[in-house]
Short mmCIF file of C-alpha atoms in Angstrom, two decimals:
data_model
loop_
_atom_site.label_atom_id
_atom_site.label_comp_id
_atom_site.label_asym_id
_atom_site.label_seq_id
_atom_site.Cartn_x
_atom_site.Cartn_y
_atom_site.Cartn_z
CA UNK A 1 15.94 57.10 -140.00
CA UNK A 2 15.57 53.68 -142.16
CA UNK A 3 15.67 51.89 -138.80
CA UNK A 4 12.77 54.46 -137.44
CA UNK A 5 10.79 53.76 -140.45
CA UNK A 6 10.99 50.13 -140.43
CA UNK A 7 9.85 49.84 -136.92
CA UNK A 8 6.81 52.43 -137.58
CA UNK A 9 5.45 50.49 -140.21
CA UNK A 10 4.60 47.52 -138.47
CA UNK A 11 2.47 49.87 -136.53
CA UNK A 12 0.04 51.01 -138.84
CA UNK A 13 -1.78 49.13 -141.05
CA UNK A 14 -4.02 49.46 -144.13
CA UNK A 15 -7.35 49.48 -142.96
CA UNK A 16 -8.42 45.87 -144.51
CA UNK A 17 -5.24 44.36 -142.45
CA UNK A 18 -5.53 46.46 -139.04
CA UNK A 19 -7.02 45.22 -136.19
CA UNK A 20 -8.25 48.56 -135.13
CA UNK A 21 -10.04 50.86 -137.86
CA UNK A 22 -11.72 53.97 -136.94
CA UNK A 23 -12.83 57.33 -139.32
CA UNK A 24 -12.28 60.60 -138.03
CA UNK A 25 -14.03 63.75 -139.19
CA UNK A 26 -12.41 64.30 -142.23
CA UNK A 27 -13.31 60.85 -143.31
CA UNK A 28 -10.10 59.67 -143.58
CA UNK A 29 -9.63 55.83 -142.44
CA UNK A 30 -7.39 55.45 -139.55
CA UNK A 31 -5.92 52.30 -138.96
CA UNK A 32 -3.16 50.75 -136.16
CA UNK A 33 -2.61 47.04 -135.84
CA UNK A 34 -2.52 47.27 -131.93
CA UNK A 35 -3.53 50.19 -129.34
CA UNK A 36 -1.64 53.27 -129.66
CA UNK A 37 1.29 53.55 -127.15
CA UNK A 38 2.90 56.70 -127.44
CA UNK A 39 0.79 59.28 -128.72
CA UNK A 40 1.11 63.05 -130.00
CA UNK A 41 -1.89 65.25 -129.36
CA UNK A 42 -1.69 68.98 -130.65
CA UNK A 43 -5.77 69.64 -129.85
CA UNK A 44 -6.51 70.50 -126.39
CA UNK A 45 -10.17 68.56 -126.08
CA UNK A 46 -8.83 65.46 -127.26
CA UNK A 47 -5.70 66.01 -124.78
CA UNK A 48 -8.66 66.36 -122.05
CA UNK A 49 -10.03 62.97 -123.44
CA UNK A 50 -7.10 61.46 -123.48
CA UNK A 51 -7.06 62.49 -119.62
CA UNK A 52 -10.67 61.31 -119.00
CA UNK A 53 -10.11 58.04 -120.52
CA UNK A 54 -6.85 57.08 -118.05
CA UNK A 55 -4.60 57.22 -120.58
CA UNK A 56 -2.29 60.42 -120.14
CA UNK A 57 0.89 57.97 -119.64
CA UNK A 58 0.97 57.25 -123.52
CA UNK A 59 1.13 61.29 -124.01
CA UNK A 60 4.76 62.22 -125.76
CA UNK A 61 3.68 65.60 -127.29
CA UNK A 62 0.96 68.05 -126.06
CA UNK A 63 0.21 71.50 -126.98
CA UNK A 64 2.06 74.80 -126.65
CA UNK A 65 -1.08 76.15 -125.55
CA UNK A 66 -0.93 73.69 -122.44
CA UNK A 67 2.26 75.29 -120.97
CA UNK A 68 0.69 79.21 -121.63
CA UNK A 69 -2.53 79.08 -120.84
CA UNK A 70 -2.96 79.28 -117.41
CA UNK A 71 -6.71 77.99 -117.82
CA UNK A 72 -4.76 74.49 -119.01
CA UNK A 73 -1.90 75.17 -117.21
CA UNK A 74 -2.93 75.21 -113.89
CA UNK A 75 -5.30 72.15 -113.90
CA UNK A 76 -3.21 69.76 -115.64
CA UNK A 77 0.24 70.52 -113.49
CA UNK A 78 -1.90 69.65 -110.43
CA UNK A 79 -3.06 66.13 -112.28
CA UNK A 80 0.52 65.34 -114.26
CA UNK A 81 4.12 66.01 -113.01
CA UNK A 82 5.12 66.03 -116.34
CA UNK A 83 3.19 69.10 -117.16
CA UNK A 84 4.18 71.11 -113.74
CA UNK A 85 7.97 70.30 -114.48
CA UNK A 86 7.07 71.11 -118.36
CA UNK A 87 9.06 67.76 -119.69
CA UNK A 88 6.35 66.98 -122.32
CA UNK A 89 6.84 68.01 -124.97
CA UNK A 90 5.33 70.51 -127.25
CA UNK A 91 5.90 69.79 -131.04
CA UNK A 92 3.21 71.45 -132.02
CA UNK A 93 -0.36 74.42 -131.21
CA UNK A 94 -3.89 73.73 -131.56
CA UNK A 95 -3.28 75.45 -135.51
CA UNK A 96 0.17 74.10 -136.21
CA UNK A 97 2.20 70.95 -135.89
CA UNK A 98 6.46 70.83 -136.49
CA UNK A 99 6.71 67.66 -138.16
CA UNK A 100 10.29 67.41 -137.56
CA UNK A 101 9.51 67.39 -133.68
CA UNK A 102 6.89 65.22 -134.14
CA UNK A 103 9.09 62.92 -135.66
CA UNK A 104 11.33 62.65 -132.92
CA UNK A 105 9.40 61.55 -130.49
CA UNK A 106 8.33 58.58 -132.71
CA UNK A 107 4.78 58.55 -131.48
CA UNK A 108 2.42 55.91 -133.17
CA UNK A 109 -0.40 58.40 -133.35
CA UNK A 110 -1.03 61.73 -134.07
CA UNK A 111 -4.27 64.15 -132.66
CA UNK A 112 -4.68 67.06 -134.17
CA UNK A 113 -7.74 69.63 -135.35
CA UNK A 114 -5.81 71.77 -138.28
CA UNK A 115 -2.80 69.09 -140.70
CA UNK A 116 -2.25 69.76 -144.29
CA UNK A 117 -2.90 66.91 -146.38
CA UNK A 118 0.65 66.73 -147.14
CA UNK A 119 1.55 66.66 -143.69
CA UNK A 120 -0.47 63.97 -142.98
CA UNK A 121 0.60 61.41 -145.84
CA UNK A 122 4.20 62.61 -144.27
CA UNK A 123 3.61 61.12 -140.92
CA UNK A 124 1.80 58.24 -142.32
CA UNK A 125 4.37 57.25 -145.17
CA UNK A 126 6.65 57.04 -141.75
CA UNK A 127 4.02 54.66 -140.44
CA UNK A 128 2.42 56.99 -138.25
CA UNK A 129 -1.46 57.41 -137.74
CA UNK A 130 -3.32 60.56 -137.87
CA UNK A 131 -6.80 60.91 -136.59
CA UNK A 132 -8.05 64.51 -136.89
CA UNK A 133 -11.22 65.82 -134.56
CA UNK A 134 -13.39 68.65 -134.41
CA UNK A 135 -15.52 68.25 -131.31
CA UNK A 136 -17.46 71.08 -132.55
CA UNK A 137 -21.36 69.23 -131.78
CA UNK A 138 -22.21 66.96 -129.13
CA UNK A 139 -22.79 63.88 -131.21
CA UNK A 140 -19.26 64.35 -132.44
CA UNK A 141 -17.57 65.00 -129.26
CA UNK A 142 -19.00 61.49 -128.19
CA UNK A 143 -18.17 60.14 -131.49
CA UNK A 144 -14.61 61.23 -131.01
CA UNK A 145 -14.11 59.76 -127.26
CA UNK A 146 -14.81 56.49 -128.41
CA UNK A 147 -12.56 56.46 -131.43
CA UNK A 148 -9.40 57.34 -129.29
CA UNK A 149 -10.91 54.72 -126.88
CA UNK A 150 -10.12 52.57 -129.24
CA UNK A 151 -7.29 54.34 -130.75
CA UNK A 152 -5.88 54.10 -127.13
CA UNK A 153 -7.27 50.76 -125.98
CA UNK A 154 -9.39 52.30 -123.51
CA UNK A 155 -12.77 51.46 -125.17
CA UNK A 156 -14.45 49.82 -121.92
CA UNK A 157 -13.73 53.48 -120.35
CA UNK A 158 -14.82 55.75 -123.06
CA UNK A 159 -18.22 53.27 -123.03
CA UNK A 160 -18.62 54.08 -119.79
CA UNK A 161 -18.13 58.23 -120.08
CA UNK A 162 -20.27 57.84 -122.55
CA UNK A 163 -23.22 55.87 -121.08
CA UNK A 164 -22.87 58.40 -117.87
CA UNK A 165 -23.00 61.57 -120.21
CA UNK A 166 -26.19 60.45 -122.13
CA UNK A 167 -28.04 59.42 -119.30
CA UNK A 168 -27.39 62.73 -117.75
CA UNK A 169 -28.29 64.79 -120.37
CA UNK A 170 -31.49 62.87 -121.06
CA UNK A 171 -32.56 63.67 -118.04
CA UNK A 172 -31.89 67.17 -118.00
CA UNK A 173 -33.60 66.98 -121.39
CA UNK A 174 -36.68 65.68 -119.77
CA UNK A 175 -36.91 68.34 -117.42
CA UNK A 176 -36.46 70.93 -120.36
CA UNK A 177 -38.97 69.56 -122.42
CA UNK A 178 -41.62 69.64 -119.03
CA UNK A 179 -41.13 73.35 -119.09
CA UNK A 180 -44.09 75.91 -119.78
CA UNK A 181 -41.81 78.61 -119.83
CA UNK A 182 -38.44 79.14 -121.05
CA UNK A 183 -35.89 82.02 -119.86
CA UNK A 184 -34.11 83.45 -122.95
CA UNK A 185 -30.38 83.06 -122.89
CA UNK A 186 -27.55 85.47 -124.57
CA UNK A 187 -24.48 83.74 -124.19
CA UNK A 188 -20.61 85.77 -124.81
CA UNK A 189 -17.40 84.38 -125.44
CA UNK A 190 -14.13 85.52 -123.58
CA UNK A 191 -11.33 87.84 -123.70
CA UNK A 192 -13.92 91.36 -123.68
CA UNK A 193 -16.12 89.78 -126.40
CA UNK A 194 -19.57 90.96 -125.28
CA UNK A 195 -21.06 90.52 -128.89
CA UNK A 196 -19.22 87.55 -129.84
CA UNK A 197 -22.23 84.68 -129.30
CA UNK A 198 -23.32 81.52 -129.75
CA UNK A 199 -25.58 80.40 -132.66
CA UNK A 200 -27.78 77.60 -133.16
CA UNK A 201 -25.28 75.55 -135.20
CA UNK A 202 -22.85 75.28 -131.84
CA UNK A 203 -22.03 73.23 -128.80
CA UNK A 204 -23.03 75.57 -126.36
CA UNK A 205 -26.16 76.00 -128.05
CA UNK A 206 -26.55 72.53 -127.07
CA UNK A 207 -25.48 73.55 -123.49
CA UNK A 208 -28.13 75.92 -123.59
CA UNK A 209 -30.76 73.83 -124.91
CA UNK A 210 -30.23 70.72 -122.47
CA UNK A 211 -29.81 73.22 -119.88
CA UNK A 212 -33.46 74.22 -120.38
CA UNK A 213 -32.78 77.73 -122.17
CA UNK A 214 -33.47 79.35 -125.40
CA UNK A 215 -30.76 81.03 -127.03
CA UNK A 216 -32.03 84.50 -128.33
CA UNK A 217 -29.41 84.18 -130.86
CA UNK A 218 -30.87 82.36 -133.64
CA UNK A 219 -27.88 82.47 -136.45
CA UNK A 220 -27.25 79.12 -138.12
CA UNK A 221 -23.33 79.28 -137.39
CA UNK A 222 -21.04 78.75 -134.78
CA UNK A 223 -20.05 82.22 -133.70
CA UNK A 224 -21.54 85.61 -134.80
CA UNK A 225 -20.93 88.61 -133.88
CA UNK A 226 -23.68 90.83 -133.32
CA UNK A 227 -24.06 94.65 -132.25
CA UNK A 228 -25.40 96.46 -129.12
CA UNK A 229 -28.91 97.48 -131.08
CA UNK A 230 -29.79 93.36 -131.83
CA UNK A 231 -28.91 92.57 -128.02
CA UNK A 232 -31.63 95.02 -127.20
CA UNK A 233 -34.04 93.82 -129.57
CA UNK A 234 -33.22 90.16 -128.13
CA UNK A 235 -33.59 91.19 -124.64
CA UNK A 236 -32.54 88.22 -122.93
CA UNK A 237 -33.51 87.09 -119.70
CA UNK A 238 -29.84 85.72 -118.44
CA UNK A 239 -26.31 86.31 -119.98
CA UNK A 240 -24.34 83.68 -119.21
CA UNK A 241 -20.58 85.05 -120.11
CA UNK A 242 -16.89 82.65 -120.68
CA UNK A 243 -14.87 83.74 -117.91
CA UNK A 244 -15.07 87.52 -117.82
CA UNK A 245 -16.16 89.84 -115.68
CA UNK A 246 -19.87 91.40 -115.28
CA UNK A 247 -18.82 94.43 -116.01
CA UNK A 248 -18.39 94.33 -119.26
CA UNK A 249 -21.81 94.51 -119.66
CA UNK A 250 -22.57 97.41 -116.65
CA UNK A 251 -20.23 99.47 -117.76
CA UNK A 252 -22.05 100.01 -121.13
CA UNK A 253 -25.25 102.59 -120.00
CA UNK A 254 -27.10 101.80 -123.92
CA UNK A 255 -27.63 98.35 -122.16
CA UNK A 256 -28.64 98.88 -119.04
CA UNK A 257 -32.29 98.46 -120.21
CA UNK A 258 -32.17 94.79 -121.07
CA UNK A 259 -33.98 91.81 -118.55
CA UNK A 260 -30.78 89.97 -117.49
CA UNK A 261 -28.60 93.87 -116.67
CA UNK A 262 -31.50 95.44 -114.92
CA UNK A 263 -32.40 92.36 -113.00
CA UNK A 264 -28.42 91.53 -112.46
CA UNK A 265 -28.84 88.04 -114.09
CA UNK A 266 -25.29 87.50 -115.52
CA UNK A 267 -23.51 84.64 -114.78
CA UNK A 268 -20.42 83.58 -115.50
CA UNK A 269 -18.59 79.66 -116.31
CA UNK A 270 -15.15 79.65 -114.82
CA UNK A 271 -12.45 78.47 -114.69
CA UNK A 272 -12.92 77.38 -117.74
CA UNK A 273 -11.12 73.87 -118.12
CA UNK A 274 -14.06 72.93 -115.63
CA UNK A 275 -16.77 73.98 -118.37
CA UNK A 276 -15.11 73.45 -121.92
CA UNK A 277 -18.56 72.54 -124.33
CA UNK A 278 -15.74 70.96 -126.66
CA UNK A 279 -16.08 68.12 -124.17
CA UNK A 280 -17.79 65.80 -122.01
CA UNK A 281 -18.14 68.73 -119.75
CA UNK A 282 -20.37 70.62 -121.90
CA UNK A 283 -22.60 68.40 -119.19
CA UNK A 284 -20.99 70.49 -116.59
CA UNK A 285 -21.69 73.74 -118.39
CA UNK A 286 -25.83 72.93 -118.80
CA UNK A 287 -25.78 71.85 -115.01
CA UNK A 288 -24.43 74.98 -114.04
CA UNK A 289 -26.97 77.39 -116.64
CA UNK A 290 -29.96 75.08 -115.25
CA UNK A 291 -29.02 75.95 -111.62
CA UNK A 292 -29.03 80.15 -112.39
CA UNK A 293 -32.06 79.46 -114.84
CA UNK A 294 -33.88 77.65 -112.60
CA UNK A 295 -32.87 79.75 -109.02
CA UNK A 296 -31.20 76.51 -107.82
CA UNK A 297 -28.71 77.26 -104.93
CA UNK A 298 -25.10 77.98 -106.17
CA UNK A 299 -23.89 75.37 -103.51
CA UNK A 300 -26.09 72.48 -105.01
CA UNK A 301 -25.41 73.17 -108.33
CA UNK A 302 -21.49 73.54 -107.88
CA UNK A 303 -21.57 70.10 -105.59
CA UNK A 304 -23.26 68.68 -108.59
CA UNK A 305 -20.51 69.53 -110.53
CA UNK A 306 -18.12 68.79 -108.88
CA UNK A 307 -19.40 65.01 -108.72
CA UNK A 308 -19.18 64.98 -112.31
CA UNK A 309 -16.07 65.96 -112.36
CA UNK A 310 -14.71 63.10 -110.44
CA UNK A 311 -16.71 60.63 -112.59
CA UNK A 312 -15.32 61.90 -115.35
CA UNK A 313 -11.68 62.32 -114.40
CA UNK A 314 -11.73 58.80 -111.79
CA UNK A 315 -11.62 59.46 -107.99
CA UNK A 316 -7.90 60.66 -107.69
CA UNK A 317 -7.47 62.77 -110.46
CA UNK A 318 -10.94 64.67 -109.79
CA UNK A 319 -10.52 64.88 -106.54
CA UNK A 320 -7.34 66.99 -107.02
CA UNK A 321 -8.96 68.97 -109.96
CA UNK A 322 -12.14 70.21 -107.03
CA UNK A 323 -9.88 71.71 -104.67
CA UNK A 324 -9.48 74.80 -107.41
CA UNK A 325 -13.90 74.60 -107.90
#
């Protein structure tokens, strides 16, 4: 262990020393004298990133979630050997990291949404670098892709991604603001949760918004739960659900009142690792709730996608990731 400790700490630097210093969302200064090259990431939109910018070769740990979920399971084992054959490790969850396991794998950096302070001044008095992320608003999630571009030495990359995803959503924003009319939007999470929504303060609300929609749902937080009386009184136009099925909602006969069930206007974004709003492809997301807002033909607005999907991921890699679009 005194040899492992040794060689980590001529990776990371203080911050007035290192050659590369960026702050992650906690504020915390994170510093490495050179680009990462092996790197530990327990949060599944940076691991996404991480694929985005090119860089999946320095990945040593992953999370558990990757090898369970099907929705991550199935993209990444077409994109990454390593995942299909499940030989990356998982030393950690989205909520949890096993320091010990981490350890072993002597990454130089560590990716994670949810570490204990104590955790992290572990892995960093063994010379390792923690950068912790949120991705919860769109400003961050761009914020965050070009701190592990740099993290990662990918920074010409995650410029690019970056440039691409602006200029898209400005123009979508554009045609948004030229609008005389707006369709009102309710959106529902997954797994049966018909009156789990979206509120202002969230990054689909931004997929809404840039998509040319107004969420009915006007709540100041990230996820409220509402009751079947408010979605009445809301009324919305379109319900754009997270990979569930329609009938959630006609099955229930004290909704079957409402614009979007009467008029059959529910939609729904799957497969989900196509449409996560915890990453660039929140862009995907608004492309696809313009297209049913707007009447656009389901072909045009899937082809659309699926262009974006191999500018994001590099010819290859997206072109691979289509074929289950």
């Amino acid at each position: 262990m005194g040899l492992y400790l040794s060689a980590c700490n001529s990776s990371q630097h203080s911050p007035e020393a290192a050659a590369i210093t960026v702050t992650d969302v906690r504020g915390n200064k994170v510093a490495l004298q050179k680009p990462a090259e092996k790197i530990v990431c327990l949060f599944d939109p940076m691991v996404d990133a991480i694929y985005m910018l090119q860089m999946q070769h320095k990945l040593v740990g992953i999370p558990a979630e990757t090898y369970t979920d099907p929705q991550l399971f199935v993209p990444y084992s077409l994109i990454d050997e390593r995942v299909k054959h499940k030989s990356l490790a998982t030393p950690g969850t989205n909520e949890t990291a096993n320091l010990e396991s981490i350890l072993a794998l002597r990454p130089d950096l560590v990716i994670a949404q949810h570490m204990s302070a104590g955790s992290i001044q572990s892995l960093q008095a063994m010379g390792i670098a923690v950068y912790l992320a949120s991705s919860e608003k769109y400003e961050q999630v761009l914020k965050e892709l070009e701190d592990v571009g740099l993290l990662t030495g990918a920074s010409n990359r995650a410029g690019e991604l970056i440039a691409y995803t602006k200029q898209q959503f400005d123009t979508m924003q554009s045609a948004a603001s030229a609008l005389a009319e707006k369709k009102k939007a309710y959106f529902s999470w997954a797994n049966g949760r018909i009156f789990a929504t979206t509120g202002r303060n969230s990054m689909m609300n931004d997929c809404l918004e840039f998509a040319g929609v107004t969420n009915v749902c006007t709540a100041p937080v990230d996820q409220p739960n509402i009751n079947a009386e408010t979605l009445i009184s809301w009324n919305p136009d379109m319900i754009v659900m997270w990979n569930d099925p329609a009938d959630l909602f006609y099955a229930k006969n004290e909704l079957a009142g409402i614009s979007a069930i009467k008029n059959k206007a529910i939609y729904n974004l799957m497969p989900m690792f196509f449409y996560n709003p915890h990453t660039l492809k929140s862009l995907t997301a608004a492309v696809r709730i313009q297209g049913w807002a707007t009447g656009q033909d389901t072909a045009a607005s899937l082809e659309a996608v699926k262009k974006m999907i191999i500018t994001y991921y590099g010819t290859s890699t997206g072109n691979q990731l289509i074929t289950l679009l």
